[in-house]
Amino acid sequence: MAKKPSLKSALAGRKVHEQKIQAKEAKEQRISDAQAAAEKRAKLKAKKTMPFEADDSILLVGEGNFSFTLGLLNQHVFIDKSNQILATSFDSETTCYEKYPDASAIVSAIRAHGVPVLFSVDATDLEATSEIKSRPGGWTRVVFNFPHLGTGEKDQARNVQLNQVMLAKFLRSVAPFLSKGPSRIPVVEPGHGKGKVKAKKVKEKDEDELEGVSDFEELGEGEEGDEAYAIPVEKASWKVQKGTVLVTLRDAVPYTLWDLPRLLTKPKPLPPLHMIPPSQRPPPNTTLPATQPQYRILRSFAFHPTLYPGYSHRRTIGFKEGLSASANEEIEDRGGGRTWEAEVVEESLNKKPTGTDEEEARERKERVEKRREELREEKDKKKSRRGNGYKDHRPKWSAPGQGDEGWQT
């Protein structure tokens, strides 16, 4: 006759059975959560963000064959496009047409819209272009698509550094020419949301929460206790809104190594004037900020070429039939593109400016003299204490053979 299991073993078996059921349910829940997250990502990826409005004043820098500008004009309606849009290229007109055979026809089509096109415009020195400086009220959108020096540098670390410097110079150069006013996408402080709209805090590496949301739509309800990016429904005129920069890069190595979010939000301080070669110093009457400006990232979103019919990505070095990729293969086959939109933190523009060589030398000398005086005072205090019967109670060391060895007190 089989032995009847004890109560203890029966309870243990039941516990194991319950644990298996719980583990199975937990696994099913994880699978369900993963599927829901994947569906959400797919839905966000399918949405397309159009960052421009009919009343925007748009400055485009670093254009290649100008197909982005033409696609923008053909697809979207502007109030007065001839006075709202300015397209520029770093290349001279002759060089541009040599590098990009289709550029001449595209530029003619843009000018037929009444939109001005400028050549030989350096995005890192916008101060030098009067048409950019003279814009009343500044620019509400400054666009720099797929910037790259195109130097052919083989060392990746060196290449990354050179392009980071180029972007930093652009961010400094453009700051004075962005329009002033309230932000289009203001951050709502915790507890100040509408109803339950304390919404989600969008992190630098997860701004896709805003993908596909028009600049003037509400985000909807978020989870209780979280922060929010609230987007105003009512649209103000471009003249009273804060301008933003939109920089688009490929979403793949080595472009991700440029670390654009850090360049925007945590800029390195500029060296003092006495450390900058005279040939590289800004002119005395420049409108450039005295320090590298800091930006606040509003959002990032996938770049969709289909929003700009006829857009064809071109490399900085130019296009050669049969050798270069046609249309947008280079960005679509390599992770696509990502656009970062950011605005200047005004406080960063009001920092104390870097002084002249003489001022820097004088300040440095004053700091050294002050430190020397502090050291002299400390030395005098020590002498004074010893002269007043001060006894040094610090432990002393007796060398071997000189009495008791070791520390003495």
PDB file of N, CA and C in Angstrom, residues 143-180:
ATOM      1  N   VAL A 143      16.862  76.340 -40.123  1.00  0.00           N
ATOM      2  CA  VAL A 143      16.967  74.915 -40.461  1.00  0.00           C
ATOM      3  C   VAL A 143      18.358  74.597 -41.003  1.00  0.00           C
ATOM      4  N   PHE A 144      18.974  73.564 -40.432  1.00  0.00           N
ATOM      5  CA  PHE A 144      20.280  73.086 -40.897  1.00  0.00           C
ATOM      6  C   PHE A 144      20.157  71.573 -41.066  1.00  0.00           C
ATOM      7  N   ASN A 145      19.948  71.132 -42.308  1.00  0.00           N
ATOM      8  CA  ASN A 145      19.725  69.714 -42.587  1.00  0.00           C
ATOM      9  C   ASN A 145      21.026  68.992 -42.937  1.00  0.00           C
ATOM     10  N   PHE A 146      21.301  67.925 -42.218  1.00  0.00           N
ATOM     11  CA  PHE A 146      22.438  67.041 -42.472  1.00  0.00           C
ATOM     12  C   PHE A 146      23.761  67.800 -42.646  1.00  0.00           C
ATOM     13  N   PRO A 147      24.125  68.615 -41.656  1.00  0.00           N
ATOM     14  CA  PRO A 147      25.410  69.330 -41.751  1.00  0.00           C
ATOM     15  C   PRO A 147      26.584  68.364 -41.710  1.00  0.00           C
ATOM     16  N   HIS A 148      27.596  68.645 -42.491  1.00  0.00           N
ATOM     17  CA  HIS A 148      28.815  67.822 -42.508  1.00  0.00           C
ATOM     18  C   HIS A 148      29.892  68.616 -43.224  1.00  0.00           C
ATOM     19  N   LEU A 149      31.097  68.624 -42.652  1.00  0.00           N
ATOM     20  CA  LEU A 149      32.183  69.394 -43.255  1.00  0.00           C
ATOM     21  C   LEU A 149      32.653  68.798 -44.572  1.00  0.00           C
ATOM     22  N   GLY A 150      32.557  67.472 -44.709  1.00  0.00           N
ATOM     23  CA  GLY A 150      32.986  66.837 -45.956  1.00  0.00           C
ATOM     24  C   GLY A 150      34.465  66.976 -46.224  1.00  0.00           C
ATOM     25  N   THR A 151      35.287  66.946 -45.154  1.00  0.00           N
ATOM     26  CA  THR A 151      36.729  67.122 -45.316  1.00  0.00           C
ATOM     27  C   THR A 151      37.439  65.854 -45.760  1.00  0.00           C
ATOM     28  N   GLY A 152      36.762  64.704 -45.635  1.00  0.00           N
ATOM     29  CA  GLY A 152      37.405  63.447 -45.991  1.00  0.00           C
ATOM     30  C   GLY A 152      38.330  62.928 -44.906  1.00  0.00           C
ATOM     31  N   GLU A 153      38.229  63.491 -43.703  1.00  0.00           N
ATOM     32  CA  GLU A 153      39.057  63.051 -42.580  1.00  0.00           C
ATOM     33  C   GLU A 153      38.801  61.569 -42.281  1.00  0.00           C
ATOM     34  N   LYS A 154      39.875  60.762 -42.284  1.00  0.00           N
ATOM     35  CA  LYS A 154      39.735  59.317 -42.083  1.00  0.00           C
ATOM     36  C   LYS A 154      39.671  58.935 -40.604  1.00  0.00           C
ATOM     37  N   ASP A 155      40.331  59.707 -39.748  1.00  0.00           N
ATOM     38  CA  ASP A 155      40.310  59.418 -38.318  1.00  0.00           C
ATOM     39  C   ASP A 155      38.938  59.793 -37.755  1.00  0.00           C
ATOM     40  N   GLN A 156      38.200  58.794 -37.261  1.00  0.00           N
ATOM     41  CA  GLN A 156      36.822  59.041 -36.831  1.00  0.00           C
ATOM     42  C   GLN A 156      36.749  60.018 -35.663  1.00  0.00           C
ATOM     43  N   ALA A 157      37.644  59.873 -34.685  1.00  0.00           N
ATOM     44  CA  ALA A 157      37.626  60.771 -33.530  1.00  0.00           C
ATOM     45  C   ALA A 157      37.868  62.209 -33.962  1.00  0.00           C
ATOM     46  N   ARG A 158      38.819  62.386 -34.858  1.00  0.00           N
ATOM     47  CA  ARG A 158      39.124  63.728 -35.366  1.00  0.00           C
ATOM     48  C   ARG A 158      37.948  64.269 -36.174  1.00  0.00           C
ATOM     49  N   ASN A 159      37.336  63.416 -36.972  1.00  0.00           N
ATOM     50  CA  ASN A 159      36.189  63.812 -37.787  1.00  0.00           C
ATOM     51  C   ASN A 159      35.022  64.254 -36.910  1.00  0.00           C
ATOM     52  N   VAL A 160      34.771  63.490 -35.839  1.00  0.00           N
ATOM     53  CA  VAL A 160      33.696  63.840 -34.905  1.00  0.00           C
ATOM     54  C   VAL A 160      33.971  65.195 -34.271  1.00  0.00           C
ATOM     55  N   GLN A 161      35.210  65.401 -33.839  1.00  0.00           N
ATOM     56  CA  GLN A 161      35.568  66.652 -33.174  1.00  0.00           C
ATOM     57  C   GLN A 161      35.401  67.852 -34.104  1.00  0.00           C
ATOM     58  N   LEU A 162      35.851  67.714 -35.338  1.00  0.00           N
ATOM     59  CA  LEU A 162      35.748  68.817 -36.294  1.00  0.00           C
ATOM     60  C   LEU A 162      34.292  69.204 -36.542  1.00  0.00           C
ATOM     61  N   ASN A 163      33.431  68.207 -36.683  1.00  0.00           N
ATOM     62  CA  ASN A 163      32.021  68.496 -36.930  1.00  0.00           C
ATOM     63  C   ASN A 163      31.325  69.034 -35.684  1.00  0.00           C
ATOM     64  N   GLN A 164      31.764  68.615 -34.508  1.00  0.00           N
ATOM     65  CA  GLN A 164      31.213  69.181 -33.276  1.00  0.00           C
ATOM     66  C   GLN A 164      31.548  70.664 -33.164  1.00  0.00           C
ATOM     67  N   VAL A 165      32.772  71.010 -33.509  1.00  0.00           N
ATOM     68  CA  VAL A 165      33.184  72.419 -33.478  1.00  0.00           C
ATOM     69  C   VAL A 165      32.353  73.231 -34.464  1.00  0.00           C
ATOM     70  N   MET A 166      32.139  72.670 -35.649  1.00  0.00           N
ATOM     71  CA  MET A 166      31.326  73.355 -36.658  1.00  0.00           C
ATOM     72  C   MET A 166      29.911  73.614 -36.143  1.00  0.00           C
ATOM     73  N   LEU A 167      29.293  72.600 -35.524  1.00  0.00           N
ATOM     74  CA  LEU A 167      27.942  72.762 -34.989  1.00  0.00           C
ATOM     75  C   LEU A 167      27.910  73.776 -33.853  1.00  0.00           C
ATOM     76  N   ALA A 168      28.919  73.737 -32.981  1.00  0.00           N
ATOM     77  CA  ALA A 168      28.975  74.690 -31.867  1.00  0.00           C
ATOM     78  C   ALA A 168      29.078  76.123 -32.388  1.00  0.00           C
ATOM     79  N   LYS A 169      29.871  76.318 -33.433  1.00  0.00           N
ATOM     80  CA  LYS A 169      29.997  77.657 -34.026  1.00  0.00           C
ATOM     81  C   LYS A 169      28.674  78.111 -34.641  1.00  0.00           C
ATOM     82  N   PHE A 170      27.979  77.183 -35.279  1.00  0.00           N
ATOM     83  CA  PHE A 170      26.670  77.524 -35.849  1.00  0.00           C
ATOM     84  C   PHE A 170      25.695  77.933 -34.751  1.00  0.00           C
ATOM     85  N   LEU A 171      25.652  77.166 -33.670  1.00  0.00           N
ATOM     86  CA  LEU A 171      24.720  77.454 -32.581  1.00  0.00           C
ATOM     87  C   LEU A 171      25.020  78.802 -31.937  1.00  0.00           C
ATOM     88  N   ARG A 172      26.272  79.172 -31.918  1.00  0.00           N
ATOM     89  CA  ARG A 172      26.630  80.491 -31.382  1.00  0.00           C
ATOM     90  C   ARG A 172      26.282  81.592 -32.383  1.00  0.00           C
ATOM     91  N   SER A 173      26.550  81.323 -33.654  1.00  0.00           N
ATOM     92  CA  SER A 173      26.323  82.328 -34.690  1.00  0.00           C
ATOM     93  C   SER A 173      24.851  82.670 -34.868  1.00  0.00           C
ATOM     94  N   VAL A 174      23.971  81.665 -34.742  1.00  0.00           N
ATOM     95  CA  VAL A 174      22.554  81.868 -35.043  1.00  0.00           C
ATOM     96  C   VAL A 174      21.782  82.491 -33.882  1.00  0.00           C
ATOM     97  N   ALA A 175      22.285  82.362 -32.665  1.00  0.00           N
ATOM     98  CA  ALA A 175      21.541  82.783 -31.470  1.00  0.00           C
ATOM     99  C   ALA A 175      20.999  84.215 -31.539  1.00  0.00           C
ATOM    100  N   PRO A 176      21.788  85.218 -31.975  1.00  0.00           N
ATOM    101  CA  PRO A 176      21.271  86.589 -31.971  1.00  0.00           C
ATOM    102  C   PRO A 176      20.158  86.845 -32.989  1.00  0.00           C
ATOM    103  N   PHE A 177      19.990  85.950 -33.948  1.00  0.00           N
ATOM    104  CA  PHE A 177      19.048  86.209 -35.037  1.00  0.00           C
ATOM    105  C   PHE A 177      17.742  85.428 -34.919  1.00  0.00           C
ATOM    106  N   LEU A 178      17.556  84.743 -33.793  1.00  0.00           N
ATOM    107  CA  LEU A 178      16.291  84.051 -33.536  1.00  0.00           C
ATOM    108  C   LEU A 178      15.295  85.036 -32.939  1.00  0.00           C
ATOM    109  N   SER A 179      14.034  84.892 -33.316  1.00  0.00           N
ATOM    110  CA  SER A 179      13.006  85.808 -32.818  1.00  0.00           C
ATOM    111  C   SER A 179      12.817  85.649 -31.317  1.00  0.00           C
ATOM    112  N   LYS A 180      12.361  86.715 -30.678  1.00  0.00           N
ATOM    113  CA  LYS A 180      12.128  86.725 -29.234  1.00  0.00           C
ATOM    114  C   LYS A 180      10.637  86.603 -28.950  1.00  0.00           C
TER     115      LYS A 180
END
